Amino acid sequence: MDGITRARVLAIAASVLIPIYVLLPTFLSGSAEDRFNDAVSGVEVGADAGPSHLVIDLDVVSGDTDALVAAIKGRLDRAGVSYENVVLDDSGRLLVQLRVGASRDDVYTLIQSKADLGLYVGDSLLAAYQGTPEAQLEALRAELVGKPAPGGLPPVAVTAGEAADATTVRLSLDLPFTPLEEGAEPPLSHLLVVRGGVVEQVRMVQPGAEGVPATLTVAQRDDQAGFLAALLGGPLPGQVALHQEKVVDSGPAKAVEEAAPSAVPAWFLKLLPNTAINMGIDLRGGIDLTLQVELDEAVLSQVARDLAYVSDSAAREGIEITSARRSRYEPWILLESPSSFEDLKTFVHTRMPSYYYLESKQEDGHEVHVFSLKDDEVTRIEKQAVEQVLETLRKRVDETGVKEPSIVQKGGGKINVQLPGEVDFQQAVDAIGTTAILEFRMVDEAFDQAELQRMLVEAKDSLPPGQYEDDKLVNDWLYQTGRLKEDHVVMWQYEDGPEGTRVRDYAYPLMAEVILTGGDVNKASTSWDQQQQPYVSLEFKPRGANVFCRVTGESVGKRFAIVLDGEVRSAPNIKDRICGGRASITMGQSMDAMEDSQILALVLRTGSLNAPVSIGEVRQLGSSLGEDAIRSGLEATFIGGLVVFLFMAVWYRTAGIIADIALGINLLMVMALLAIFGATLTLPGFAGLALTIGMAVDANIIIYERIREELRLGQAPRKAVDAGFEKAAVAVLDSNITTAIAGVVLYSYGTGPIKGFAVTLLIGIATTLFTALFVSRTMMELVTRSSTARLRI
Amino acid sequence: MEWFKSLFYDTNIDFVGKRRLAGTISTLLVIASWVLVFTMGPNWGIDFTGGTEIHIQFKEDVQIGEVRTGLHALGLSDDAVQQVGGDDDHEFIVRIQDASFGAAEFQQEVKGLLDQAYGPQWATAMHFDAEVGARLSIEYTGPKVEAKDVREVVKSIEGIQVKEGLDDNQVILKLPGLSRQVEAQLHSVMQGKDFTVIATDAVGPKVGGELRRQGVVAVAATLGLVLLYVAFRFDIGFAPGAIIALFHDVSLTLGIFVLFQRELNLPIVGALLTIVGYSLNDTIVIYDRIRENMARYRRSDLPGLLNVSINETISRTIATSVTTMMAMVAFLVLGGPVIENFALAMMIGIVVGTYSTVFVASPMILVMQDVKPWLAKIVIGAGPVDSEPAAHPVAGPVEEAPRSAAGTALAEAEASAAEGAADPDEGLSESEKRRRERARLAKERA
């Protein structure tokens, strides 16, 4: 073997080993059977595929485990939650394996309901209402339903609860008051059914005689009767805490194996590259949403807000504006003013620099001056609108707890969101479809920080771990135990934790009253002051400006909190009374100040700008169908591939086997490149792969037919191979380049699925050229290197 | 095996001679396909029209009639429900392609509730907008109303969202997609028969339209660029053949899909793209041989030369078609419902693509040969392409062939081919002799 050949063989070895290295993470994650499955997010390939499961892994904190298993099973049964099994694993953890269709929230409520659900008697509240008992009840209901349970109401012990029929639950209660003497009219008492800290029902109850438990019939919405009965069946005989949860798409036995530590040593996993092939939603199941940020509407919405501001600020400048309107479709503000045109123009120029004068026209005998939003401003608003939606989306999607979500910005204000796995459709759409809520609340500076910390430590000790992480539940607990007054609320500033999670950073004692909302904010942006310190400048709408003026006047020296979706994002100090609608928040001189201020400005805008989002496209695929699709797809690919491989070996014998090896290397390289580019494999992507294999086979066929031609003309094998490759190369190159042209066009014009096709095709063309013209040739030359060698082709 | 293999070598079939027959058949088929497309119309999937598609599976035996009757209450016609899979699968697809489906009821319901709460004069205008779900913007008179108050009024409509509009006297109501409505209806009428929703697809009408537009632009751009590349690498006379063959293949496949009213969805578009790629590949391989032979046989006649080229590559054409076909049969039999349609499209494409390469793309070179001088006359400045009508690359010696921008690349290819020919080996001159012999025979027959 001469030097050049040796180098070529080494290159081929590298083209096998590097793809294998790149593909290792794809094949090694998870247990033996499930390695491939994990790479495609747990889609079962084998014949014994079971349905998809959400597995909730619980630590047993206290109590007897077997009794817990039975109790949890009982609750799930009664509530009608579809589950596979509740089992104990080797390490003493409880695994709750749910079936498709079970709502994760319901399950958590069922498992952790102890502190969640209560019945409260509120007879003392009756006094405030007049009229018939029904009217009183109605009034009470209106006041209480949907609000937190009032503190101080004594809890009622529930001794038994059962679903009488599909819509009714019958409860037995121990009421904490003395029964009446015989013959006396029983007083009406009120029972509040509280779940998750929110009053759901107000019911009248008639206490029974002493020793006889009171009964209550609670009519529920159809689907909730069993649920409530399950919750009221008595507390769990112990306590559990969430360890982890994951989606597993295999039979129950395997799910238990999954929980066991991975067989692959950690040090080895560390050596592996961070690559994996993503499977598209059409192959793995999940939801694929395309959102359209309505850019025009975002711009018009800014114009509408500027319009609200213009009259107000004009009055302060001494300019009278008799009519201010906006155009329905264009980013224009139409002003009528008795002041001189020059004054008006100067006013707009200085006060609303993002507008320019467009034209003046006569309408019904009035002169109307049209000012238009500048083009670069329009572009900026559009960009901001998309950014804000992205920011909100990331946070919201994060909250849904979906693993491996993908949020990708496309052109023209489109955003593609992919949520793989079993996802509650409505929950996802709700999470994505609503805009962020921005609130301003005052910080209670009088509140003792040490006291707050003590309260929180107590809450942490008393609440199950899973519940302490929930801001709302902690507050509910603080109210219920009388530690915190109703007019206060504790909210946290969060920071980024490991692996994309958000963890609590700092707790603020806030006043419950919301002083301003995002709707009161007009604009927010970042600037620098003279000391080159960044600050966020903030502009309120007229109403917001008035409120802000009053509040800041009352609270100089205190802080107010900017709260977005329940998280404190910033708590600036009020230095002085701020009137006139403009405020600035200085950010200090820290290294991150610039970034912080940009984030804060974005937060303020997120709550203010209502960038409207519409859903352009929703695709949901149950992972069972995806599972079917991928299984039959892989089966077909395997059989199809086998047929092709056999044909090549039979038709071209030695050369055919060489072609098969080259084809194998080709496939390896395509997969590795897909993993490196992080490309997503979709169904059309599979089509691209099929075409690639076809073209790779064809390249070899072209070459071999050429070699046969040469051989039949009496050439020595070595010469025939050389001549065959030389001549066929032109045809192979041309046909592949022409197809690549089509691929490039499809890539640049196409959307998602078509792009996927194009990417696979382009990668395939590159690897086909390499394997057919280099790998095959080297091997053919090795086979025919001696002058006496015979070639079976 | 050997005798079987030998069937595909040294063939001498007069393909080009049948070009008039093939041309007539192809033209008729393409016209028929487009007539079908425009009269019958493709069975567009919701990917292109917008709409909602819900794939459900019942746990027990359910007849399609029950599902249809159950959905009549929603105003759905019988066509909307289709059974898929086998009889034992109890799987159905409910497809609603009307983007404004349910709009009237939704408006009616909202109007009723608002009238009740604010009086009939309150709402002055209602604009309905179909996307995924519905969007209703309402203008009203009188004092400003908070979104949450309106929400309270319409809360009986499940899943509704209320937002304040841009203007002071405007509220916007949003209703999520139809799939929930259909599910709820089925749950209530199919009492006791449990089903699972396997897949839901909802596509807004705007997205669908855009997708169709993009598809057309992409195909047009591909055809244009391929035309340029073939003209540059081969000869301007080759390019139309490649393009017409592509057009031919896509038209026929589309025509067959329309004829059998198979649903046209994104995977099928994927298949059409694959056919384009496959057919192009096939055409270029034969073109390459024609180009090579043109450089080699300087005085051969064109029809004979085309025949020789096709015959020389026939073994490859068959080998490739057979392998791809075998793979597609595996896909068709084993691939499952999603891949089945794709495999079918591909099989049609392989047959049509192979046919068109031999009987459409190659004879088009001949046609262009006749058309070119005529074109040169009417297009002023077309001189560089081919100034002398008689002088095409086949006619004269390579050295004397007219040079053009396209010709330079051609010359390179010729040069490399000439290098191969200049190999000081006995066998090659032997091969030349045999080829010339074959070309001569073909010429005589023609």
Coordinates of N, CA, C and O in Angstrom, one line a residue, chain B residues 139-215:
Chain B
E139 N -67.5 47.0 18.0 CA -67.5 48.4 18.4 C -68.8 48.7 19.1 O -69.9 48.2 18.7
Y140 N -68.7 49.6 20.1 CA -69.9 49.8 20.9 C -70.0 51.3 21.2 O -69.1 52.1 21.0
T141 N -71.2 51.7 21.7 CA -71.5 53.1 22.0 C -71.5 53.2 23.5 O -71.5 52.2 24.2
G142 N -71.4 54.4 24.0 CA -71.5 54.7 25.4 C -70.2 54.6 26.1 O -69.2 54.6 25.5
P143 N -70.3 54.6 27.4 CA -69.0 54.7 28.2 C -68.1 53.5 28.0 O -68.6 52.4 27.6
K144 N -66.9 53.7 28.4 CA -65.9 52.6 28.3 C -66.3 51.4 29.1 O -66.7 51.6 30.3
V145 N -66.1 50.3 28.6 CA -66.4 49.0 29.3 C -65.1 48.3 29.5 O -64.3 48.1 28.5
E146 N -64.9 47.8 30.7 CA -63.6 47.0 30.9 C -63.8 45.6 30.3 O -64.8 45.0 30.3
A147 N -62.6 45.1 29.8 CA -62.6 43.8 29.2 C -63.2 42.7 30.2 O -63.9 41.8 29.8
K148 N -62.8 42.9 31.5 CA -63.2 41.9 32.4 C -64.8 41.9 32.6 O -65.3 40.8 32.9
D149 N -65.4 43.0 32.5 CA -66.9 43.1 32.6 C -67.5 42.3 31.4 O -68.5 41.6 31.6
V150 N -66.9 42.6 30.2 CA -67.5 41.9 29.1 C -67.3 40.4 29.2 O -68.1 39.5 28.9
R151 N -66.1 40.0 29.8 CA -65.8 38.6 29.9 C -66.9 37.9 30.8 O -67.3 36.8 30.6
E152 N -67.3 38.7 31.8 CA -68.3 38.2 32.8 C -69.6 37.9 32.0 O -70.3 36.9 32.2
V153 N -69.9 38.8 31.1 CA -71.1 38.7 30.3 C -71.1 37.4 29.4 O -72.1 36.7 29.3
V154 N -70.0 37.2 28.8 CA -70.0 36.1 27.8 C -69.3 34.8 28.3 O -69.0 33.9 27.6
K155 N -69.2 34.8 29.6 CA -68.4 33.6 30.2 C -69.0 32.3 29.9 O -68.4 31.3 30.1
S156 N -70.3 32.3 29.6 CA -71.0 31.0 29.3 C -70.4 30.3 28.1 O -70.6 29.1 27.9
I157 N -69.8 31.1 27.2 CA -69.1 30.5 26.0 C -67.8 29.9 26.4 O -66.9 30.7 26.9
E158 N -67.6 28.6 26.3 CA -66.4 28.0 26.8 C -65.2 28.4 26.1 O -65.1 28.5 24.9
G159 N -64.2 28.8 26.9 CA -62.8 29.0 26.3 C -62.7 30.4 25.7 O -61.7 30.7 25.0
I160 N -63.7 31.3 25.9 CA -63.6 32.6 25.2 C -62.6 33.5 25.9 O -62.4 33.4 27.1
Q161 N -62.0 34.4 25.1 CA -61.0 35.3 25.7 C -61.5 36.7 25.2 O -62.0 36.9 24.1
V162 N -61.4 37.7 26.2 CA -61.8 39.0 25.8 C -60.7 40.0 26.1 O -59.9 39.9 27.1
K163 N -60.5 40.9 25.1 CA -59.4 41.9 25.2 C -60.0 43.2 24.9 O -60.9 43.3 24.1
E164 N -59.4 44.3 25.4 CA -59.8 45.6 24.9 C -59.1 45.9 23.6 O -58.0 45.4 23.3
G165 N -59.9 46.6 22.7 CA -59.3 46.9 21.4 C -58.4 48.1 21.4 O -58.1 48.6 22.5
L166 N -58.0 48.5 20.2 CA -57.1 49.7 20.1 C -57.9 50.9 20.4 O -57.4 51.8 21.1
D167 N -59.1 51.0 20.0 CA -59.9 52.2 20.2 C -60.6 52.1 21.5 O -60.8 51.0 22.0
D168 N -61.0 53.2 22.0 CA -61.7 53.2 23.3 C -63.0 52.4 23.3 O -63.4 51.7 24.2
N169 N -63.7 52.4 22.1 CA -65.0 51.8 22.1 C -65.0 50.5 21.3 O -65.8 50.2 20.5
Q170 N -64.0 49.7 21.7 CA -63.8 48.4 20.9 C -63.4 47.3 21.9 O -62.5 47.5 22.7
V171 N -64.0 46.2 21.7 CA -63.5 45.0 22.5 C -63.3 43.9 21.5 O -63.9 43.8 20.4
I172 N -62.4 43.0 21.8 CA -62.1 41.9 20.9 C -62.3 40.6 21.6 O -61.8 40.4 22.7
L173 N -63.1 39.7 21.0 CA -63.4 38.4 21.6 C -62.7 37.3 20.8 O -62.8 37.4 19.5
K174 N -62.1 36.4 21.4 CA -61.4 35.4 20.7 C -61.9 34.0 21.2 O -62.1 33.8 22.4
L175 N -62.1 33.1 20.2 CA -62.6 31.8 20.6 C -61.6 30.8 20.0 O -61.1 30.9 18.9
P176 N -61.2 29.9 20.9 CA -60.2 28.9 20.4 C -60.8 28.0 19.3 O -61.9 28.2 18.9
G177 N -59.9 27.2 18.8 CA -60.3 26.4 17.5 C -61.5 25.5 17.7 O -62.1 25.4 18.8
L178 N -61.9 25.0 16.6 CA -63.1 24.2 16.5 C -63.0 22.8 17.1 O -64.0 22.2 17.4
S179 N -61.8 22.4 17.3 CA -61.6 21.0 17.7 C -62.4 20.7 19.0 O -63.0 19.6 19.1
R180 N -62.3 21.6 19.9 CA -63.0 21.4 21.2 C -64.5 21.2 21.0 O -65.1 20.4 21.6
Q181 N -65.0 22.1 20.1 CA -66.5 22.1 19.9 C -66.9 20.7 19.4 O -67.9 20.1 19.8
V182 N -66.1 20.2 18.4 CA -66.4 18.9 17.8 C -66.3 17.8 18.9 O -67.2 16.9 19.0
E183 N -65.2 17.9 19.6 CA -65.0 16.9 20.7 C -66.2 16.9 21.7 O -66.7 15.8 22.0
A184 N -66.6 18.1 22.1 CA -67.6 18.2 23.1 C -68.9 17.6 22.5 O -69.7 16.8 23.2
Q185 N -69.2 17.9 21.2 CA -70.4 17.4 20.6 C -70.4 15.9 20.5 O -71.4 15.3 20.9
L186 N -69.3 15.4 20.1 CA -69.2 13.9 20.0 C -69.3 13.2 21.4 O -70.0 12.2 21.5
H187 N -68.7 13.9 22.4 CA -68.9 13.3 23.8 C -70.3 13.3 24.2 O -70.8 12.3 24.8
S188 N -71.1 14.3 23.8 CA -72.5 14.3 24.3 C -73.4 13.4 23.5 O -74.3 12.8 24.1
V189 N -73.1 13.3 22.2 CA -74.0 12.4 21.4 C -73.6 10.9 21.5 O -74.5 10.0 21.4
M190 N -72.3 10.7 21.6 CA -71.9 9.3 21.6 C -71.8 8.8 23.0 O -70.8 8.2 23.4
Q191 N -72.9 8.9 23.7 CA -72.9 8.6 25.1 C -72.3 7.2 25.4 O -72.7 6.2 24.8
G192 N -71.4 7.2 26.3 CA -70.8 6.0 26.8 C -69.8 5.4 25.9 O -69.1 4.4 26.3
K193 N -69.6 5.9 24.7 CA -68.6 5.4 23.8 C -67.4 6.3 23.9 O -67.4 7.4 23.4
D194 N -66.4 5.7 24.4 CA -65.2 6.5 24.7 C -64.3 6.6 23.5 O -64.2 5.7 22.7
F195 N -63.7 7.8 23.2 CA -62.8 7.9 22.1 C -61.6 8.7 22.5 O -61.6 9.5 23.5
T196 N -60.5 8.5 21.8 CA -59.3 9.4 22.0 C -59.0 10.2 20.8 O -59.3 9.7 19.7
V197 N -58.5 11.4 21.0 CA -58.1 12.2 19.9 C -56.7 11.9 19.6 O -55.8 12.1 20.4
I198 N -56.5 11.3 18.4 CA -55.1 11.0 18.0 C -54.3 12.1 17.5 O -53.2 12.3 17.8
A199 N -55.0 13.0 16.7 CA -54.3 14.1 16.1 C -55.2 15.2 15.8 O -56.4 15.0 15.5
T200 N -54.8 16.4 16.0 CA -55.6 17.6 15.6 C -54.7 18.5 14.8 O -53.6 18.8 15.1
D201 N -55.2 18.9 13.7 CA -54.5 19.8 12.8 C -55.4 21.0 12.6 O -56.6 20.9 12.2
A202 N -55.0 22.2 12.8 CA -55.7 23.4 12.5 C -54.8 24.4 11.8 O -53.8 24.7 12.3
V203 N -55.3 24.8 10.7 CA -54.5 25.7 9.9 C -55.3 26.9 9.5 O -56.4 26.8 9.1
G204 N -54.8 28.1 9.8 CA -55.5 29.3 9.5 C -55.5 29.6 8.0 O -54.6 29.1 7.3
P205 N -56.5 30.2 7.5 CA -56.6 30.4 6.0 C -55.5 31.2 5.4 O -55.1 30.9 4.3
K206 N -54.9 32.1 6.2 CA -53.8 32.9 5.6 C -52.6 32.0 5.4 O -52.0 32.1 4.4
V207 N -52.3 31.2 6.3 CA -51.2 30.3 6.3 C -51.3 29.4 5.0 O -50.3 29.3 4.3
G208 N -52.5 28.8 4.8 CA -52.7 27.9 3.7 C -52.4 28.6 2.4 O -51.7 28.1 1.5
G209 N -53.0 29.8 2.2 CA -52.8 30.5 1.0 C -51.3 30.8 0.7 O -50.8 30.7 -0.4
E210 N -50.6 31.2 1.8 CA -49.2 31.5 1.7 C -48.4 30.3 1.2 O -47.5 30.5 0.4
L211 N -48.8 29.2 1.8 CA -48.1 28.0 1.5 C -48.2 27.6 0.0 O -47.2 27.3 -0.7
R212 N -49.4 27.8 -0.6 CA -49.6 27.6 -2.0 C -48.8 28.5 -2.8 O -48.1 28.1 -3.8
R213 N -48.8 29.8 -2.4 CA -48.0 30.8 -3.2 C -46.5 30.4 -3.2 O -45.9 30.4 -4.2
Q214 N -46.1 30.1 -2.0 CA -44.6 29.7 -1.8 C -44.3 28.5 -2.7 O -43.2 28.5 -3.3
G215 N -45.1 27.5 -2.7 CA -44.9 26.4 -3.5 C -44.7 26.7 -5.0 O -43.8 26.3 -5.6

